Coordinates of C-alpha atoms and ligand atoms in Angstrom, one line a residue:
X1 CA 14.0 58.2 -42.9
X2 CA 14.2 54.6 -43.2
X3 CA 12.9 52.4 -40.6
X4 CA 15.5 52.2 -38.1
X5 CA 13.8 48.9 -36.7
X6 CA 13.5 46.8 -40.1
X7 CA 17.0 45.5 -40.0
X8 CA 16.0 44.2 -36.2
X9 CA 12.7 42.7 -37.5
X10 CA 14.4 41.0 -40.5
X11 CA 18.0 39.4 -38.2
X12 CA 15.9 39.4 -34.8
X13 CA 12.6 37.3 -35.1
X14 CA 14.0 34.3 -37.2
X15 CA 16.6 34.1 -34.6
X16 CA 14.8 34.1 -31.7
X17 CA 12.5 31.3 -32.8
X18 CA 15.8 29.4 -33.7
X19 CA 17.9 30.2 -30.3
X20 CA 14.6 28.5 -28.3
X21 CA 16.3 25.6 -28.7
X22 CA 19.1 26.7 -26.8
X23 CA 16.9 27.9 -23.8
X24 CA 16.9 26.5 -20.5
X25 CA 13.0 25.0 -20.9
X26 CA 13.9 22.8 -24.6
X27 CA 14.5 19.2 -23.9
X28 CA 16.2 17.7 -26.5
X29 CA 15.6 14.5 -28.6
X30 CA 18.7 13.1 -27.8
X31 CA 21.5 13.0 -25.1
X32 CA 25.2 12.6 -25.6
X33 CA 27.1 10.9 -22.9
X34 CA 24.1 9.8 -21.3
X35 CA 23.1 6.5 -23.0
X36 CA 24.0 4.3 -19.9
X37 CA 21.8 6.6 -17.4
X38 CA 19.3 6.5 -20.0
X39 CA 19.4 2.6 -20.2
X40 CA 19.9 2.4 -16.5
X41 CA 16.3 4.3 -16.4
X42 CA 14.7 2.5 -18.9
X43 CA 15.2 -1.1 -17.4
X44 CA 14.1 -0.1 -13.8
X45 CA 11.1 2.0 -15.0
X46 CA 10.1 -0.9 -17.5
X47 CA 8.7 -3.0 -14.6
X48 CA 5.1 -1.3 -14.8
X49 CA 5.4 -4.0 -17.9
X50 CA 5.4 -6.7 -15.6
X51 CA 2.7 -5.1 -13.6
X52 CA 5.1 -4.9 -10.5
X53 CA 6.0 -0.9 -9.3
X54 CA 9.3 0.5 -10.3
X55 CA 11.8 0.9 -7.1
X56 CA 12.3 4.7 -6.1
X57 CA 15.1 5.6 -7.6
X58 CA 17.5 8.5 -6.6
X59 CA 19.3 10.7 -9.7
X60 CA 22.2 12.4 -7.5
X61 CA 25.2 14.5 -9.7
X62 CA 26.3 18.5 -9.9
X63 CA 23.9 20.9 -11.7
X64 CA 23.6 21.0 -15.4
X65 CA 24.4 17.5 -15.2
X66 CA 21.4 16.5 -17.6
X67 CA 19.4 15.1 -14.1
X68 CA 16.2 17.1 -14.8
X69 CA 15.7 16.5 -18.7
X70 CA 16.9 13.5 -18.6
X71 CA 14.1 12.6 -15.9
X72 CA 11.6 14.5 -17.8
X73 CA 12.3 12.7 -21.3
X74 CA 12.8 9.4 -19.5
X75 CA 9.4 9.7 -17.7
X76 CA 7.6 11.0 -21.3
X77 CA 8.8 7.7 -23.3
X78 CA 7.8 5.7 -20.2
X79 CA 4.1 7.4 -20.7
X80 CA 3.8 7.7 -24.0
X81 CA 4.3 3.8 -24.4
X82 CA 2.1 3.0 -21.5
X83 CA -0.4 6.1 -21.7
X84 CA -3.2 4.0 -20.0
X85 CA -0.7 2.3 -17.4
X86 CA 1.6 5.2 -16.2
X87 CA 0.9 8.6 -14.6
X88 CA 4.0 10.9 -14.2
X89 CA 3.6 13.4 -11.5
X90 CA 6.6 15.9 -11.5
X91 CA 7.2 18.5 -8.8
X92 CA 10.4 21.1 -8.3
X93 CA 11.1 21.3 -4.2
X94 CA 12.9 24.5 -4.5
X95 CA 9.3 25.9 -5.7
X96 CA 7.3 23.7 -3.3
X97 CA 8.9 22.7 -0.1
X98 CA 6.3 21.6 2.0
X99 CA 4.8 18.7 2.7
X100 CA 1.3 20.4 1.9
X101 CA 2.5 22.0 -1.1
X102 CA 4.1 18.7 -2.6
X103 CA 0.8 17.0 -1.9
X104 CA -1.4 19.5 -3.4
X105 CA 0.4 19.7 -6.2
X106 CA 0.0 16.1 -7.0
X107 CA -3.2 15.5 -6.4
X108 CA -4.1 18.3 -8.5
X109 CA -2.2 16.8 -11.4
X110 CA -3.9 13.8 -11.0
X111 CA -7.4 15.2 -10.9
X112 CA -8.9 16.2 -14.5
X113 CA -11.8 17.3 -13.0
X114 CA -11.3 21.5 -12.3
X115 CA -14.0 21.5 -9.8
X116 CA -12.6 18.5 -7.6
X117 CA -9.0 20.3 -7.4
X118 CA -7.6 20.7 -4.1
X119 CA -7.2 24.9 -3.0
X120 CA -4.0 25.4 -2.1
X121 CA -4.8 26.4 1.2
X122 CA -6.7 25.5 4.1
X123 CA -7.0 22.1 4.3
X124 CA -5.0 19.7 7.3
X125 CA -1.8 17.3 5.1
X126 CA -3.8 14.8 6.8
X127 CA -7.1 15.7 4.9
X128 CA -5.3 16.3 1.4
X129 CA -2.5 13.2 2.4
X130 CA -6.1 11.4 2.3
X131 CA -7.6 12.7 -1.2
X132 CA -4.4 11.8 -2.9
X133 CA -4.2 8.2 -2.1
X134 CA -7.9 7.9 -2.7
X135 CA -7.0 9.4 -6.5
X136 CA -4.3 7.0 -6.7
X137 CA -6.6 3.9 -6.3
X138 CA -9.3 5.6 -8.6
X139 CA -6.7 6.3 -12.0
X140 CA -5.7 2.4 -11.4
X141 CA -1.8 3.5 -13.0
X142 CA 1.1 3.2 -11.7
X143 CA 2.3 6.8 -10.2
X144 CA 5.8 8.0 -10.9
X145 CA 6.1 10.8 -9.1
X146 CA 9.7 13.0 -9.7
X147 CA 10.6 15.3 -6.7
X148 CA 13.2 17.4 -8.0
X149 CA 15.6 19.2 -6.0
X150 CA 14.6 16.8 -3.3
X151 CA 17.2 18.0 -0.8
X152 CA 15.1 21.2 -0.5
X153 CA 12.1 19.2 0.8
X154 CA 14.6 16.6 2.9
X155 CA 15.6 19.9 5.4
X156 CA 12.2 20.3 6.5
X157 CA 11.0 19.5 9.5
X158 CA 14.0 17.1 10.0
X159 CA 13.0 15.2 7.3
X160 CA 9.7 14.0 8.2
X161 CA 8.1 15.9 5.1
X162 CA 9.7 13.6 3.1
X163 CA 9.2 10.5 5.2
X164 CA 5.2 11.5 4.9
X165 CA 5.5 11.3 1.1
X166 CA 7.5 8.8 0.6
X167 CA 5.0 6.6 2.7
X168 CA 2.5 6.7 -0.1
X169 CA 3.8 4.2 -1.5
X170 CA 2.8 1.5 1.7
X171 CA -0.4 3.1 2.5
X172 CA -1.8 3.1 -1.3
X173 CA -3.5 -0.8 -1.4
X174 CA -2.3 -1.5 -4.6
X175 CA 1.3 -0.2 -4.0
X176 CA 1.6 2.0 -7.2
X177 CA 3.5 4.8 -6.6
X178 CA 7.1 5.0 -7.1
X179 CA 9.4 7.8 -6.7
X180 CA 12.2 9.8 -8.6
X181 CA 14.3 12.0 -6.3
X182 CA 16.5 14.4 -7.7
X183 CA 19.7 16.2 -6.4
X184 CA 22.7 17.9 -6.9
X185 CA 24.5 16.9 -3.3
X186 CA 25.9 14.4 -3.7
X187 CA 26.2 14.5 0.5
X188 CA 22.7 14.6 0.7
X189 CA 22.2 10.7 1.7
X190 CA 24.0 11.2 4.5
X191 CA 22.1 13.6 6.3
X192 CA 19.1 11.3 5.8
X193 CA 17.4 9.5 8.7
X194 CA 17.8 5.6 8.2
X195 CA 13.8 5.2 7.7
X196 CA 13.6 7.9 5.0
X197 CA 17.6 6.9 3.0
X198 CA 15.9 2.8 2.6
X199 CA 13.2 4.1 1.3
X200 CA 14.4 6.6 -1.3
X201 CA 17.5 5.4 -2.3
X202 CA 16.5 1.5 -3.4
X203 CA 18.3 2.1 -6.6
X204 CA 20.7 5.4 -7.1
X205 CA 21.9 6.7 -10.7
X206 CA 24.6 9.2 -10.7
X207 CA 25.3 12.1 -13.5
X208 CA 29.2 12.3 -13.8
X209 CA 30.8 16.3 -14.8
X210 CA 31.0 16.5 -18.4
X211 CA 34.3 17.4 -19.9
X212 CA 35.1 19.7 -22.5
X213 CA 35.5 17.3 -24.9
X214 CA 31.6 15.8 -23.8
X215 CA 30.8 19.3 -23.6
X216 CA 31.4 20.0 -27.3
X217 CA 29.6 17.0 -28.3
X218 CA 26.7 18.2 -26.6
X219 CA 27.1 21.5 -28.0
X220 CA 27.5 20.7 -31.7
X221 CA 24.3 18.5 -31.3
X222 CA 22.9 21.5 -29.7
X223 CA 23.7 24.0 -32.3
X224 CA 22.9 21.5 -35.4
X225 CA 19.1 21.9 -34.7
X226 CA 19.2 25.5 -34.1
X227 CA 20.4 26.2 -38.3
X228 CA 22.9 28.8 -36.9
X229 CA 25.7 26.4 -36.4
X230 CA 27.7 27.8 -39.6
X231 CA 27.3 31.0 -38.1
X232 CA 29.6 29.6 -35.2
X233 CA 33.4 29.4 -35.1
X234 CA 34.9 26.4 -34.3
X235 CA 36.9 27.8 -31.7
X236 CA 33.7 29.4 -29.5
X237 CA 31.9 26.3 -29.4
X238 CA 35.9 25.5 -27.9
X239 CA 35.6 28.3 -25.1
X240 CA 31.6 27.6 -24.6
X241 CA 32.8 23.9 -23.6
X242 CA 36.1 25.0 -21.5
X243 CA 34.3 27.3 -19.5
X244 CA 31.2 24.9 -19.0
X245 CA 34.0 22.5 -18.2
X246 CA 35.8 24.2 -15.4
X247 CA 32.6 25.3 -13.9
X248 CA 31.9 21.4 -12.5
X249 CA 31.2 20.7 -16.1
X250 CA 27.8 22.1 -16.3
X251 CA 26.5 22.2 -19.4
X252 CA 23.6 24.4 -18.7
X253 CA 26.3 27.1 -18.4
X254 CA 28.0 26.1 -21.8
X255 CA 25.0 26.2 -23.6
X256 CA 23.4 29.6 -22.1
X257 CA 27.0 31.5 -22.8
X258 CA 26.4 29.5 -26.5
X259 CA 23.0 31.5 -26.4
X260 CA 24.2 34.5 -24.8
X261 CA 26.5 34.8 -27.9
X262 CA 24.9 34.1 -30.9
X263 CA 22.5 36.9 -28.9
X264 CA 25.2 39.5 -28.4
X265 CA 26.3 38.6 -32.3
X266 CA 22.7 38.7 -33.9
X267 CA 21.9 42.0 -32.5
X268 CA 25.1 43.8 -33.2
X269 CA 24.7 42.1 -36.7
X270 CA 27.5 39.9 -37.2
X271 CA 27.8 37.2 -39.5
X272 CA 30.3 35.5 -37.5
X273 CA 30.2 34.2 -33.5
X274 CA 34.0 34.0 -32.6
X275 CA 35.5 33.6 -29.1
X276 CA 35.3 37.7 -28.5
X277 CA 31.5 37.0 -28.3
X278 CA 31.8 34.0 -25.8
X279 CA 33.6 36.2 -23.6
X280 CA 31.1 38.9 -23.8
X281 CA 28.6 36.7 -23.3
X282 CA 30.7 35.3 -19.9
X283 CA 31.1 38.6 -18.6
X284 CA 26.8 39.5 -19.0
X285 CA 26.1 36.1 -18.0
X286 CA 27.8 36.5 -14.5
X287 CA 26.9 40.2 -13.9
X288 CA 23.5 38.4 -14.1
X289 CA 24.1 35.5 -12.0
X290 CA 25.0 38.6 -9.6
X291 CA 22.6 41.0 -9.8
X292 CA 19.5 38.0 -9.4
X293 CA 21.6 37.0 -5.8
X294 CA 21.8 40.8 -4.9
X295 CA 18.4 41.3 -5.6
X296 CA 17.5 38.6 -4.0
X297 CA 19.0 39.2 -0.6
X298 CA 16.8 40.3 2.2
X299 CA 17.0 44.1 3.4
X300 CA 19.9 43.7 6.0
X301 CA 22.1 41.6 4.5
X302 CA 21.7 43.9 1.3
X303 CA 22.9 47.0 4.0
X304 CA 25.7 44.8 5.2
X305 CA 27.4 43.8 2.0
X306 CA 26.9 47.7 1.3
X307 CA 28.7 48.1 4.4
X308 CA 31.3 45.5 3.5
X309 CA 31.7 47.7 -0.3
X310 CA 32.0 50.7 1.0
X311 CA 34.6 49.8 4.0
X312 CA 36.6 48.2 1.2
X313 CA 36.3 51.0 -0.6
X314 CA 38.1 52.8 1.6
X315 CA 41.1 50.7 2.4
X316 CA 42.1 47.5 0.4
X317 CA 43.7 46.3 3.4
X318 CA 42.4 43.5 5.8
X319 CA 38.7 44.2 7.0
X320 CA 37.3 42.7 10.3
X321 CA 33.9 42.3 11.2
X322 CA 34.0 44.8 14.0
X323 CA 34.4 47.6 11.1
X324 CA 31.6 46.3 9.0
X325 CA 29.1 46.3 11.7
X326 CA 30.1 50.0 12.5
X327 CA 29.4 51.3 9.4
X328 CA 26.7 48.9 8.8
X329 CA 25.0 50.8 11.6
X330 CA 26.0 54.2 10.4
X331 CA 24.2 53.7 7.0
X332 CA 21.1 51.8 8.8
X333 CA 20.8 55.5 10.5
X334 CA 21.4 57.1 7.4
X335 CA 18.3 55.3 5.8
X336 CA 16.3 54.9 9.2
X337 CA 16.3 51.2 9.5
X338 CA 16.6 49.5 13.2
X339 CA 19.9 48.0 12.8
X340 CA 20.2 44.2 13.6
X341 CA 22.5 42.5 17.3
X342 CA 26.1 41.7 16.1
X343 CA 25.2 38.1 16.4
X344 CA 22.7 38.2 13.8
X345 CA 25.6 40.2 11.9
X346 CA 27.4 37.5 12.4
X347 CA 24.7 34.8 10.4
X348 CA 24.3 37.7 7.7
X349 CA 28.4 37.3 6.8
X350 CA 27.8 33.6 7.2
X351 CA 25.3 33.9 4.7
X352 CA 26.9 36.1 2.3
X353 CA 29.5 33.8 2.1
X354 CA 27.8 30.5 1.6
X355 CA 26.6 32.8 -1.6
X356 CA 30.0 33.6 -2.5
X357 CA 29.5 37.5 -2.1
X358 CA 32.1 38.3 0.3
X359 CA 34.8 36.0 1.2
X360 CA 35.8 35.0 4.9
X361 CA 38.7 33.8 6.2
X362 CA 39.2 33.2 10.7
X363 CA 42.2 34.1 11.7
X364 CA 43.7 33.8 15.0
X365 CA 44.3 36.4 17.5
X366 CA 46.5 34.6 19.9
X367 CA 44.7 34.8 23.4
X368 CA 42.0 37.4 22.2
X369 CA 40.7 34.3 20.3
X370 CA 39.5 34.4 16.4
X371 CA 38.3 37.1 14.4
X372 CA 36.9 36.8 10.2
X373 CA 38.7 38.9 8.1
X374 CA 36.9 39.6 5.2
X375 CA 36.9 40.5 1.4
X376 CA 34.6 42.1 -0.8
X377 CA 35.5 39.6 -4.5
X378 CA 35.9 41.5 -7.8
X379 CA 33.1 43.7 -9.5
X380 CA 32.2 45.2 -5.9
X381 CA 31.8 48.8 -7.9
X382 CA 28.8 46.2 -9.5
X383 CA 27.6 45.2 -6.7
X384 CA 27.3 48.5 -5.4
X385 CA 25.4 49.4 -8.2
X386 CA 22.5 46.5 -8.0
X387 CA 22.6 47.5 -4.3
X388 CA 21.5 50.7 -5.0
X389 CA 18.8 49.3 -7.1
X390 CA 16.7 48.4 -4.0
X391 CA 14.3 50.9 -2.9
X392 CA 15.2 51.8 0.5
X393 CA 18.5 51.4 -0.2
X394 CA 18.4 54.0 -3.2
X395 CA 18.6 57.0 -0.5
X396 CA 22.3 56.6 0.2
X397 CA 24.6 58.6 -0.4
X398 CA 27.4 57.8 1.3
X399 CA 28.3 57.7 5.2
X400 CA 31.4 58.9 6.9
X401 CA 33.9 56.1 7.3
X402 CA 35.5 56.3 10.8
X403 CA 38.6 54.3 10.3
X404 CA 39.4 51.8 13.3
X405 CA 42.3 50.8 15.1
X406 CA 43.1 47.7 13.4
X407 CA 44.0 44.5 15.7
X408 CA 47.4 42.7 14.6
X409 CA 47.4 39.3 13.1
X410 CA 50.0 38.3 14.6
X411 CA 49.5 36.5 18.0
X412 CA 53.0 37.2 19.1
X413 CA 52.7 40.8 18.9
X414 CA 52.4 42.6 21.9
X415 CA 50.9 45.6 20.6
X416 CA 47.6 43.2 19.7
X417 CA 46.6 44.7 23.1
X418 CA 45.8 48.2 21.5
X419 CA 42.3 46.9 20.0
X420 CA 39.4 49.2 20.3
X421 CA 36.7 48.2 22.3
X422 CA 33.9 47.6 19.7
X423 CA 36.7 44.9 17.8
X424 CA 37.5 43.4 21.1
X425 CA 33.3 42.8 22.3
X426 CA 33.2 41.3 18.6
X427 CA 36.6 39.5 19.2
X428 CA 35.0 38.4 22.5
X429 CA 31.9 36.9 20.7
X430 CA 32.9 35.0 17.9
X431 CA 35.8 33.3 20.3
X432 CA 35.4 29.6 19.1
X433 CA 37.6 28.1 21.8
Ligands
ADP1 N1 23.9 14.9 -22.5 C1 23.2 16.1 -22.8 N2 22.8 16.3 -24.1 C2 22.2 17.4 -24.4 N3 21.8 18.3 -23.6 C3 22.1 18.2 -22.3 C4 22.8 17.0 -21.8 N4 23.0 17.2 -20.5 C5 22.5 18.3 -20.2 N5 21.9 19.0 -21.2 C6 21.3 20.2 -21.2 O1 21.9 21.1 -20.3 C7 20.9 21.9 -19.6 C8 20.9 21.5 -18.1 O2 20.5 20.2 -17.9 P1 19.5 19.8 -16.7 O3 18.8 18.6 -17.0 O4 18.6 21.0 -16.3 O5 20.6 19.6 -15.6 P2 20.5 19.3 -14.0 O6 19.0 19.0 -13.7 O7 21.4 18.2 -13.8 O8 20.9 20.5 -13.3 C9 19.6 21.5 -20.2 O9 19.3 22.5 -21.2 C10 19.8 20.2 -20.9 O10 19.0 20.0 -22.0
MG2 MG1 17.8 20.1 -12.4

């Protein structure tokens, strides 16, 4: 028989190569709609021309807002023109929130020599704190150290991890280092101590949403250096843009779906990417988006959104937290877990809903206080799926649903009274007045 595989190897690796440019890592040469926070960079970063540090300077606008290449390719130009004057130090915060960690990481980056590196354990912040401003004053170069996602670092230790790193810049002698913070909350100033906001936010830079229109631009440019762009209707670089654009104009999302369907199209060997594809692509892109947050839930909240699919499973109607704890107990005995108090419960649906897995709304019970009724969104048959995916929770098989008296909304009904007792205790605890 023929190679079945050929026709892959032919399409598939020529592609691949081409679509890099499309991937998350691939910072582009140039960035539309961005030439004033570009400039805006450039003249405060330029000061390490005049010998004199650059002010710390705070990038603050919604994800996929360009914040991250733009400070990467920014920070490159600055060093490749100064290579002997400028050291860039950049560090994620999601990856490394600790004060230790943040340190470590730029010391290490600063020492060429492997056997002088820091370990990345066991030494005090105070000893590694030390060896990193003694670094600073040996490379003689201005430091400009990027702390992205800097909010993640700002919630420790109520801020003083930050207010420790940020005072490198007093205690080195020669006053060299500078910083970059990054973020998407825009809110995030505000929860700042005074010490720690005047020292970060000397200058401030913010990365409006793209619109569609911006989005298209960006796009186009996009597709032009991956050769495929013929390959692409007009009207699903359109959708890529409009969906990109509703979600807070992020165009991380509008180029991934752009990627996720010249993908779909290159493997099922099309010659043409129309707006069938981008929705395709939308549809695999969020089933992804919500299998990586299933996956990455810890083991009870994964047995309490279980609980949450399978009450809704049963009846559509109005679900109350009293009946997801029930049968979240029922399957922790089904898989012989120690179930969790109903007030840790209670953080868990928090949780889920900060993530957008279930959806809560209080409602008032008249005198027997509040109670959260819940929803499970669409795709719950999904989620029930990548549920079952975890290892302990692969044993179920499916629990008896005892169906409770349900309490009545309305606060002027009388019969409100007839509440079982479990609803009522839960009633009872989440009264917020
Ligand atoms: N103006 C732009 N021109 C070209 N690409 C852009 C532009 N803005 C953002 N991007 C691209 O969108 C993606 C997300 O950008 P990123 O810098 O990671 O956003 P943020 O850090 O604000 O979340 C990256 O692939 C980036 O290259
Ligand atoms: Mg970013």
């Amino acid at each position: 028989m023929t190679n079945p595989f050929f026709k892959y190897k032919e399409s598939g690796a020529d592609a691949d190569l081409r679509l890099s440019v499309l991937s998350s890592s691939f910072i582009p040469d140039s960035f539309p709609h961005r030439s004033e926070q570009i400039d805006q960079m450039v003249k405060i970063l330029s000061s390490v021309m005049r010998n004199s540090p650059p002010s710390n300077l705070l990038l603050y606008g919604k994800s996929g807002t360009g914040k991250t290449s733009i400070a990467k390719k920014v920070s490159n130009l600055l060093k490749e023109a100064f290579p002997e004057k400028v050291k860039i130090i950049y560090i994620n915060c999601q990856l490394n929130d600790s004060t230790y960690s943040v340190l470590v990481n730029a010391a290490n980056s600063i020492i060429s020599n492997e056997g002088e590196k820091i370990p990345l354990s066991g030494w005090t912040v105070e000893r590694i704190y030390n060896e990193l401003l003694r670094q600073i004053e040996k490379s003689g170069s201005f430091i400009v150290l990027i702390l992205d996602e800097i909010d993640k670092l700002a919630r420790k230790n109520d801020g003083d991890s930050l207010y420790i790193i940020l005072k490198l810049t007093d205690d080195s002698t020669s006053s060299r280092v500078s910083f970059i913070g990054i973020t998407n909350y825009t809110s995030f100033l505000e929860t700042l101590d005074a010490r720690v906001r005047s020292r970060l936010n000397q200058e401030s830079i913010v990365f409006p949403s793209y619109n569609a229109s911006q989005l298209r631009d960006i796009l186009q440019e996009r597709l032009s250096l991956t050769g495929l762009g013929n390959m692409v209707e007009e009207s699903a670089i359109s959708l890529c843009a409009a969906i990109g654009a509703r979600e807070h104009g992020d165009a991380r999302k509008a180029i991934d779906l752009m990627r996720i369907s010249i993908e779909i199209g290159v493997r099922d060997f099309m010659q043409r990417i129309g707006e069938e594809n981008v929705y395709k692509a939308r549809d695999n892109y969020e089933m992804n988006v919500l299998r990586e947050s299933i996956n990455g839930l810890p083991l009870h909240s994964k047995i309490l959104l279980l609980s949450a699919v399978v009450t809704q499973d049963q009846d559509r109607d109005h679900m109350i937290t009293g009946e997801i704890y029930e049968n979240y107990k029922k399957i922790c005995d089904e898989l012989s877990v120690q179930s969790l108090t109903s007030r840790r419960i209670g953080d868990l649906l928090s949780e889920l809903d900060d993530q957008g897995l279930i959806i809560t709304v209080t409602k008032s019970l008249g005198r027997y206080g509040r109670t959260r009724v819940i929803t499970v969104p669409d795709h719950d048959d999904m989620m029930k799926k990548y549920l079952l995916e975890d290892e302990v929770l692969s044993t179920f098989k499916g629990i008896k649903i005892g169906k409770q008296h349900r309490l009545k909304m309305d606060p002027d009904d009388t019969r409100s009274q007839s509440v079982s007792e479990e609803e009522l205790n839960d009633v009872l605890s989440s009264k917020e007045d």
